[in-house]
Amino acid sequence: MHSASPIKILILDDDTFMLKLLTRMLAKQGHTSVIACDNGADALKKIDNADTRPDLILLDLNMPDMDGIEFVRYLVDHQFHGNLILVSGEDERMLKTAEKLVHAHKIEMLGYLHKPVNPEYLSELIKKWKSPSQEDQLQSSKKIYRVDELQSAIAHHELVNYYQPKVSVATGEVIGVETLVRWHHPTDGLISPDRFISIAEENNLINELTTYVLTDALAQAKMWYESGLTLRVAINVSMDNLASLDFQDLVVNLVTQAGLSPQNIVLEVTESQLMGADTRIPLEILTRLRLKRFHLSIDDFGTGHSSMAQLRDIPFDELKIDQGFVHRAWTDTTLRAIYDASLSMAKQLGMMTVAEGVEDQNDWELLRQTGCDLAQGNFVSKPLQAKEFSHWMQAWQDRIHNGLIPGST
Ligand code: C2E
Ligand code: CA
Ligand code: CA
């Protein structure tokens, strides 16, 4: 006999027979706090409600309306911090690919199950579930910031830009930086952008935030330029920024005022956001910015579903392969397949390729062998504050000089 388990489980499967079967299987193993949903929209409502929010989701991949992969993307938007088990009748390869996608979204997976589900495997996987430690509890019951707090953070200059270098794989040369904003919170410490960007987006504050980030990044770019360092500075642009034509004028004006050339400014837009429902205005704005010689970059490539045709329509200069398909691609054939496909698609369309999440020498070596243009990641440098930059530059040059970076001496 099993003692009652405290884990709150949600099962999402369009097949009601499967829902009953799994619910019964779980009950036999002592899991009685189980909610069954036959569609993604219902499941998301349960996740949004503190009383029904699950610790663990058993997710079917193939569902007619919102499929499992799409659901995973929504999980991120709905701030789900629990665990996931994928359940599917698909073959091993498909499940592994799905697992990588989940991983790319930074959702913790306990594993996957083939249908028909073997009760022993199910039990084994659930055993891997750990009740969140106190620290994690702090994390997951993480305070959700109010919009007025974020507004005041902007007003009080608590948002600080960090800059992560992008370097040439062939020569080691530092080509540019990506601007990554953080919140230096007076009592909570360093807050990552994942915790406040969506709040800004949902509360009409994203234009203000982006203006703030861009203004500081341009001032910094100018200082670098005046010290003899021409760096291409990238900023992250949210789809909500591209909702009105004012944004375009704003960007053009700020760059002109700073006396910088649009060619040295990169606007990064994530792939999954670009392929949403109505993208006519955003695409028009992007096209116009491109005509003014701004560089456009498609971010997190591999996590959305853009086709070759869609990519051809938008004049992107750069494609960033998502870190979920870069780190360890040298040893994992599934990751490698997505990495290779992204690289060759970019090359065929004449785009510059950037690999994100380059964490070690093996990752770097793969980029070198496959001819990826630029590398970004902790192997090169973590995101830095502006004042740390010149020190890092020196250390990077020393690493190249001492032959520590393969192929760049
Ligand atoms: P992103 O644009 O994909 O940025 C890359 C993220 O990967 C950054 O996380 C960076 O710190 C992290 N990273 C860099 N190197 C490595 C590595 O080697 N391994 C691993 N595992 N991770 C690495 P960060 O700074 O937490 O930013 C998260 C996301 O927040 C960004 O993802 C971007 O989408 C968003 N973001 C950041 N700043 C802004 C902003 O000013 N505006 C908007 N709209 N979004 C922003
Ligand atoms: Ca980015
Ligand atoms: Ca990215």
Coordinates of C-alpha atoms and ligand atoms in Angstrom, one line a residue:
M1 CA 0.0 0.0 0.0
H2 CA 1.3 3.4 -0.9
S3 CA 0.9 6.4 1.5
A4 CA -0.8 9.4 0.0
S5 CA 1.5 11.6 -2.0
P6 CA 1.6 15.4 -1.8
I7 CA 2.4 15.9 -5.4
K8 CA -0.2 17.8 -7.4
I9 CA -0.4 16.3 -10.8
L10 CA -2.1 17.5 -14.0
I11 CA -2.7 15.2 -16.9
L12 CA -3.2 16.7 -20.3
D13 CA -4.4 14.4 -23.1
D14 CA -7.1 14.8 -25.7
D15 CA -8.0 11.1 -25.3
T16 CA -10.4 10.7 -22.4
F17 CA -9.8 7.0 -22.1
M18 CA -6.1 7.8 -21.6
L19 CA -7.0 10.3 -18.9
K20 CA -9.0 7.7 -17.0
L21 CA -6.4 5.1 -17.4
L22 CA -3.6 7.4 -16.1
T23 CA -5.7 8.7 -13.3
R24 CA -6.4 5.2 -12.1
M25 CA -2.7 4.2 -12.5
L26 CA -1.6 7.2 -10.4
A27 CA -4.2 6.5 -7.7
K28 CA -2.9 3.0 -7.3
Q29 CA 0.6 4.5 -6.7
G30 CA -0.8 6.8 -4.1
H31 CA -1.2 10.0 -6.1
T32 CA -4.7 11.3 -5.4
S33 CA -4.2 15.0 -6.1
V34 CA -4.7 14.6 -9.8
I35 CA -6.5 16.9 -12.3
A36 CA -7.3 15.6 -15.8
C37 CA -7.7 18.0 -18.7
D38 CA -8.5 17.2 -22.3
N39 CA -7.3 20.4 -23.9
G40 CA -4.5 22.9 -23.5
A41 CA -6.7 26.0 -22.8
D42 CA -8.3 24.3 -19.7
A43 CA -4.9 23.2 -18.4
L44 CA -3.5 26.7 -18.6
K45 CA -6.4 28.0 -16.5
K46 CA -5.6 25.4 -13.8
I47 CA -1.9 26.6 -14.0
D48 CA -2.9 30.2 -13.5
N49 CA -4.9 29.4 -10.4
A50 CA -2.8 29.1 -7.2
D51 CA -5.1 26.4 -5.8
T52 CA -4.9 24.1 -8.8
R53 CA -1.4 24.9 -10.0
P54 CA 0.3 21.5 -10.5
D55 CA 3.8 20.4 -9.4
L56 CA 4.0 18.0 -12.3
I57 CA 2.4 17.7 -15.7
L58 CA 2.0 14.6 -17.7
L59 CA 1.7 16.0 -21.2
D60 CA 0.6 14.2 -24.4
L61 CA 2.4 15.5 -27.4
N62 CA -0.2 14.9 -30.1
M63 CA -3.4 16.8 -29.5
P64 CA -5.6 18.3 -32.2
D65 CA -6.0 22.0 -31.1
M66 CA -3.0 23.0 -29.1
D67 CA -0.3 20.4 -29.5
G68 CA 2.2 19.5 -26.8
I69 CA 5.0 21.6 -28.2
E70 CA 2.8 24.7 -28.4
F71 CA 1.6 24.1 -24.9
V72 CA 5.2 24.0 -23.6
R73 CA 5.7 27.5 -25.0
Y74 CA 2.6 28.7 -23.2
L75 CA 3.9 27.1 -20.0
V76 CA 6.8 29.5 -20.1
D77 CA 4.5 32.5 -20.6
H78 CA 2.4 31.3 -17.6
Q79 CA 5.4 31.1 -15.4
F80 CA 5.2 27.3 -14.7
H81 CA 8.0 26.3 -12.5
G82 CA 7.1 22.6 -12.0
N83 CA 8.2 19.5 -13.8
L84 CA 7.1 17.8 -16.9
I85 CA 6.8 14.2 -18.2
L86 CA 6.1 13.8 -21.9
V87 CA 3.7 11.0 -23.0
S88 CA 3.4 10.0 -26.6
G89 CA 2.9 7.3 -29.1
E90 CA 5.6 8.9 -31.3
D91 CA 8.9 7.2 -31.8
E92 CA 12.0 7.7 -29.7
R93 CA 13.5 10.2 -32.0
M94 CA 10.5 12.5 -32.0
L95 CA 10.3 12.3 -28.2
K96 CA 14.0 13.1 -27.9
T97 CA 13.5 16.2 -30.1
A98 CA 10.6 17.3 -28.1
E99 CA 12.7 16.8 -24.9
K100 CA 15.3 19.2 -26.4
L101 CA 12.7 21.8 -27.1
V102 CA 11.4 21.6 -23.5
H103 CA 15.0 21.9 -22.4
A104 CA 15.4 25.0 -24.6
H105 CA 12.5 26.5 -22.7
K106 CA 14.3 25.8 -19.4
I107 CA 11.5 23.6 -18.1
E108 CA 12.6 20.7 -15.9
M109 CA 11.7 17.4 -17.5
L110 CA 11.6 14.1 -15.5
G111 CA 11.6 12.1 -18.7
Y112 CA 9.2 10.6 -21.3
L113 CA 6.9 7.7 -21.5
H114 CA 5.8 5.7 -24.5
K115 CA 2.1 4.8 -25.0
P116 CA 0.9 2.3 -23.8
V117 CA 2.2 3.6 -20.5
N118 CA 4.0 1.1 -18.3
P119 CA 3.0 1.7 -14.7
E120 CA 6.5 0.8 -13.4
Y121 CA 8.2 3.4 -15.7
L122 CA 5.7 5.9 -14.6
S123 CA 6.4 5.2 -11.0
E124 CA 10.2 5.4 -11.6
L125 CA 9.9 8.8 -13.3
I126 CA 7.7 10.2 -10.5
K127 CA 10.3 9.1 -8.0
K128 CA 12.7 11.5 -9.6
W129 CA 10.4 14.3 -8.5
K130 CA 11.9 16.3 -5.6
S131 CA 9.8 18.5 -3.4
P132 CA 11.2 21.9 -3.9
S133 CA 14.0 22.7 -1.4
Q134 CA 13.5 25.8 0.7
E135 CA 15.6 27.8 -1.7
D136 CA 13.6 26.6 -4.7
Q137 CA 10.4 27.3 -2.8
L138 CA 11.7 30.8 -2.4
Q139 CA 12.3 30.8 -6.1
S140 CA 9.0 29.4 -7.2
S141 CA 6.9 31.3 -4.8
K142 CA 9.1 34.1 -6.1
K143 CA 7.6 37.4 -5.7
I144 CA 5.8 38.6 -8.8
Y145 CA 6.6 42.2 -9.2
R146 CA 3.9 44.7 -9.7
V147 CA 3.9 47.1 -12.6
D148 CA 4.3 50.2 -10.4
E149 CA 7.4 48.6 -8.8
L150 CA 8.9 48.1 -12.3
Q151 CA 7.9 51.6 -13.3
S152 CA 9.6 53.0 -10.2
A153 CA 12.7 50.9 -11.0
I154 CA 12.9 52.5 -14.4
A155 CA 12.5 56.0 -12.9
H156 CA 15.2 55.3 -10.3
H157 CA 17.7 53.8 -12.7
E158 CA 17.7 50.4 -11.0
L159 CA 17.7 48.7 -14.4
V160 CA 21.3 48.1 -15.5
N161 CA 22.5 46.9 -18.9
Y162 CA 24.9 44.0 -19.1
Y163 CA 26.8 43.3 -22.3
Q164 CA 27.7 39.9 -23.6
P165 CA 30.4 39.7 -26.3
K166 CA 29.9 38.2 -29.7
V167 CA 33.2 37.1 -31.3
S168 CA 34.3 35.8 -34.7
V169 CA 34.9 32.0 -34.6
A170 CA 37.5 32.2 -37.3
T171 CA 39.7 35.0 -35.9
G172 CA 38.5 35.5 -32.3
E173 CA 37.9 39.2 -33.1
V174 CA 35.3 40.9 -30.9
I175 CA 32.5 41.9 -33.3
G176 CA 29.9 43.2 -31.0
V177 CA 27.9 42.8 -27.8
E178 CA 24.3 41.8 -26.9
T179 CA 22.7 44.1 -24.4
L180 CA 21.0 42.1 -21.6
V181 CA 19.1 44.1 -19.0
R182 CA 19.0 43.2 -15.3
W183 CA 17.3 44.8 -12.3
H184 CA 19.5 45.7 -9.4
H185 CA 16.8 45.5 -6.8
P186 CA 17.5 47.4 -3.6
T187 CA 16.4 44.5 -1.4
D188 CA 16.0 41.4 -3.6
G189 CA 19.4 41.6 -5.3
L190 CA 20.0 40.9 -9.0
I191 CA 16.7 40.1 -10.9
S192 CA 16.9 38.4 -14.3
P193 CA 15.0 39.8 -17.2
D194 CA 12.8 36.7 -17.5
R195 CA 11.1 37.9 -14.3
F196 CA 10.1 41.4 -15.5
I197 CA 10.1 41.6 -19.3
S198 CA 6.7 39.9 -19.6
I199 CA 5.3 42.2 -16.9
A200 CA 6.4 45.2 -19.0
E201 CA 4.9 43.6 -22.1
E202 CA 1.6 42.9 -20.5
N203 CA 1.2 46.4 -18.9
N204 CA 2.1 48.7 -21.7
L205 CA 5.5 49.5 -20.2
I206 CA 7.7 47.8 -22.8
N207 CA 8.2 50.8 -24.9
E208 CA 9.4 52.7 -21.9
L209 CA 11.7 49.8 -20.9
T210 CA 13.2 49.4 -24.4
T211 CA 13.7 53.1 -24.7
Y212 CA 15.6 53.1 -21.4
V213 CA 17.7 50.1 -22.4
L214 CA 18.4 51.5 -25.9
T215 CA 19.4 54.9 -24.6
D216 CA 21.9 53.5 -22.2
A217 CA 23.2 51.0 -24.8
L218 CA 23.7 53.9 -27.3
A219 CA 25.5 56.0 -24.7
Q220 CA 27.8 53.1 -24.0
A221 CA 28.4 52.3 -27.7
K222 CA 29.4 55.9 -28.1
M223 CA 31.9 55.7 -25.3
W224 CA 33.4 52.6 -26.8
Y225 CA 33.5 54.2 -30.2
E226 CA 35.3 57.3 -28.8
S227 CA 37.8 55.0 -27.1
G228 CA 38.6 53.5 -30.5
L229 CA 36.4 50.4 -30.2
T230 CA 33.8 49.9 -32.8
L231 CA 31.3 47.4 -31.5
R232 CA 28.1 46.3 -33.1
V233 CA 25.6 46.7 -30.3
A234 CA 22.5 44.5 -30.2
I235 CA 19.4 45.1 -28.2
N236 CA 16.4 42.8 -27.7
V237 CA 13.2 44.0 -29.2
S238 CA 9.8 42.7 -28.1
M239 CA 7.0 42.1 -30.6
D240 CA 5.0 44.6 -28.6
N241 CA 7.5 47.2 -29.4
L242 CA 6.7 46.6 -33.1
A243 CA 3.0 47.3 -32.7
S244 CA 3.1 50.9 -33.6
L245 CA 5.0 53.0 -36.1
D246 CA 6.2 55.4 -33.4
F247 CA 8.7 52.8 -32.3
Q248 CA 10.5 53.0 -35.6
D249 CA 10.8 56.9 -35.4
L250 CA 12.0 56.6 -31.8
V251 CA 14.8 54.2 -32.6
V252 CA 15.9 56.2 -35.6
N253 CA 15.9 59.5 -33.6
L254 CA 17.8 58.0 -30.6
V255 CA 20.5 56.6 -32.9
T256 CA 20.8 59.8 -34.9
Q257 CA 21.0 61.9 -31.7
A258 CA 23.7 59.6 -30.4
G259 CA 25.6 60.2 -33.6
L260 CA 25.9 56.5 -34.3
S261 CA 25.4 54.6 -37.6
P262 CA 22.4 52.2 -37.8
Q263 CA 24.7 49.7 -39.3
N264 CA 26.3 49.2 -35.9
I265 CA 23.0 48.6 -34.2
V266 CA 21.4 45.2 -34.2
L267 CA 17.7 44.6 -33.3
E268 CA 17.1 41.0 -32.1
V269 CA 13.6 39.6 -32.4
T270 CA 12.7 36.1 -31.2
E271 CA 11.6 33.6 -33.8
S272 CA 8.5 32.3 -31.9
Q273 CA 7.2 35.8 -31.5
L274 CA 7.6 36.6 -35.2
M275 CA 5.5 33.8 -36.4
G276 CA 2.4 34.8 -34.4
A277 CA -1.1 35.6 -35.6
D278 CA -1.0 39.0 -37.2
T279 CA 2.5 40.1 -38.0
R280 CA 1.9 42.6 -40.8
I281 CA 2.7 45.8 -38.9
P282 CA 5.7 44.3 -37.1
L283 CA 7.1 43.1 -40.4
E284 CA 6.5 46.4 -42.0
I285 CA 8.4 48.2 -39.2
L286 CA 11.2 45.7 -39.4
T287 CA 11.5 46.1 -43.2
R288 CA 11.6 49.9 -42.9
L289 CA 14.3 49.7 -40.2
R290 CA 16.2 47.4 -42.5
L291 CA 15.9 50.0 -45.3
K292 CA 17.5 52.5 -42.9
R293 CA 20.4 50.0 -42.6
F294 CA 19.7 48.7 -39.1
H295 CA 20.8 45.1 -38.7
L296 CA 18.1 42.6 -38.0
S297 CA 18.7 39.4 -36.1
I298 CA 16.3 36.5 -35.6
D299 CA 16.8 35.2 -32.1
D300 CA 16.3 31.8 -30.4
F301 CA 16.2 30.1 -33.8
G302 CA 14.9 26.5 -33.6
T303 CA 12.3 27.2 -31.0
G304 CA 9.7 28.5 -33.4
H305 CA 8.4 27.1 -36.6
S306 CA 9.5 29.5 -39.3
S307 CA 9.8 28.1 -42.8
M308 CA 12.3 29.0 -45.4
A309 CA 9.6 31.0 -47.2
Q310 CA 8.8 33.1 -44.2
L311 CA 12.5 33.8 -43.6
R312 CA 13.0 34.9 -47.1
D313 CA 10.2 37.5 -46.8
I314 CA 11.9 39.3 -43.9
P315 CA 15.3 40.7 -44.7
F316 CA 17.2 39.4 -41.7
D317 CA 20.9 39.9 -41.5
E318 CA 21.7 37.5 -38.8
L319 CA 20.3 34.2 -37.4
K320 CA 21.0 33.2 -33.8
I321 CA 20.8 29.5 -33.2
D322 CA 19.1 28.9 -29.8
Q323 CA 21.4 27.8 -27.0
G324 CA 19.3 24.7 -26.5
F325 CA 20.7 23.4 -29.9
V326 CA 24.3 24.5 -29.5
H327 CA 25.7 23.4 -26.2
R328 CA 26.5 19.6 -26.5
A329 CA 25.5 19.5 -30.1
W330 CA 28.9 18.0 -30.8
T331 CA 27.9 14.8 -29.0
D332 CA 24.1 14.6 -29.3
T333 CA 22.8 13.6 -32.8
T334 CA 19.3 15.2 -32.3
L335 CA 20.7 18.6 -31.3
R336 CA 23.3 18.3 -34.0
A337 CA 20.6 17.8 -36.7
I338 CA 18.8 21.0 -35.6
Y339 CA 22.0 22.9 -35.3
D340 CA 23.1 21.8 -38.8
A341 CA 19.7 22.5 -40.4
S342 CA 19.7 26.0 -38.9
L343 CA 23.2 26.8 -40.0
S344 CA 22.5 25.6 -43.6
M345 CA 19.2 27.5 -43.8
A346 CA 21.0 30.7 -42.7
K347 CA 23.8 30.2 -45.2
Q348 CA 21.4 29.6 -48.1
L349 CA 19.6 32.8 -47.2
G350 CA 22.9 34.7 -46.9
M351 CA 22.6 35.4 -43.2
M352 CA 25.3 35.7 -40.7
T353 CA 25.1 32.9 -38.1
V354 CA 25.6 33.3 -34.4
A355 CA 25.6 30.3 -32.0
E356 CA 24.4 31.1 -28.5
G357 CA 25.2 29.2 -25.3
V358 CA 28.7 28.2 -26.3
E359 CA 29.8 26.9 -22.9
D360 CA 33.0 25.0 -23.5
Q361 CA 35.9 24.2 -25.8
N362 CA 33.9 21.3 -27.4
D363 CA 31.1 23.6 -28.4
W364 CA 33.6 26.1 -29.8
E365 CA 35.3 23.4 -31.8
L366 CA 32.0 22.4 -33.4
L367 CA 31.4 26.0 -34.5
R368 CA 34.8 26.1 -36.0
Q369 CA 34.4 22.8 -37.9
T370 CA 31.0 23.7 -39.2
G371 CA 31.9 27.3 -40.2
C372 CA 29.5 29.2 -37.9
D373 CA 30.4 32.9 -38.1
L374 CA 30.0 34.2 -34.5
A375 CA 30.0 32.7 -31.0
Q376 CA 28.3 34.0 -27.9
G377 CA 28.3 32.2 -24.5
N378 CA 30.0 31.6 -21.2
F379 CA 33.0 30.0 -22.9
V380 CA 33.8 33.5 -24.4
S381 CA 32.3 35.6 -21.6
K382 CA 29.3 35.8 -19.3
P383 CA 27.3 39.1 -19.7
L384 CA 29.4 41.9 -18.3
Q385 CA 28.9 45.3 -16.8
A386 CA 30.3 48.0 -18.9
K387 CA 33.1 48.7 -16.4
E388 CA 34.3 45.1 -16.6
F389 CA 34.5 45.1 -20.4
S390 CA 38.1 46.4 -21.0
H391 CA 39.5 44.0 -18.5
W392 CA 37.7 41.1 -20.2
M393 CA 39.0 42.3 -23.6
Q394 CA 42.6 42.1 -22.4
A395 CA 42.1 38.6 -20.9
W396 CA 40.4 37.4 -24.1
Q397 CA 43.3 38.7 -26.2
D398 CA 45.7 36.9 -23.9
R399 CA 43.7 33.7 -24.3
I400 CA 44.0 34.0 -28.1
H401 CA 47.7 34.9 -27.9
N402 CA 48.4 31.9 -25.7
G403 CA 46.7 29.5 -28.1
L404 CA 43.9 28.7 -25.8
I405 CA 41.3 29.5 -28.4
P406 CA 41.6 26.9 -31.2
G407 CA 42.0 28.3 -34.7
S408 CA 42.3 31.9 -33.8
T409 CA 46.1 32.4 -33.4
Ligands
C2E1 P1 18.2 35.9 -25.0 O1 18.1 37.1 -25.9 O2 18.2 34.5 -25.7 O3 19.6 36.1 -24.3 C1 20.5 35.1 -24.0 C2 20.4 34.5 -22.6 O4 21.3 33.4 -22.5 C3 20.8 35.6 -21.6 O5 20.0 35.3 -20.4 C4 22.3 35.1 -21.3 O6 22.7 35.6 -20.0 C5 22.2 33.7 -21.4 N1 23.5 33.0 -21.6 C6 24.5 33.6 -22.2 N2 25.6 32.7 -22.4 C7 25.1 31.5 -21.9 C8 25.7 30.2 -21.8 O7 26.9 30.0 -22.2 N3 24.9 29.2 -21.3 C9 23.7 29.5 -20.9 N4 23.0 28.5 -20.4 N5 23.1 30.7 -20.9 C10 23.8 31.7 -21.5 P2 19.3 36.6 -19.6 O8 20.3 37.7 -19.6 O9 18.8 36.0 -18.4 O10 18.2 37.0 -20.6 C11 17.0 36.2 -20.8 C12 16.2 36.8 -21.9 O11 15.5 38.0 -21.5 C13 16.9 37.1 -23.1 O12 17.1 35.9 -23.8 C14 16.0 38.1 -23.8 O13 15.0 37.4 -24.6 C15 15.3 38.8 -22.6 N6 15.9 40.1 -22.5 C16 17.0 40.5 -21.9 N7 17.1 41.9 -22.0 C17 16.1 42.3 -22.6 C18 15.6 43.6 -23.1 O14 16.3 44.7 -22.9 N8 14.4 43.7 -23.7 C19 13.7 42.6 -24.0 N9 12.5 42.7 -24.7 N10 14.1 41.3 -23.7 C20 15.3 41.2 -23.0
CA2 CA 18.7 38.0 -27.7
CA3 CA 18.6 34.0 -27.7

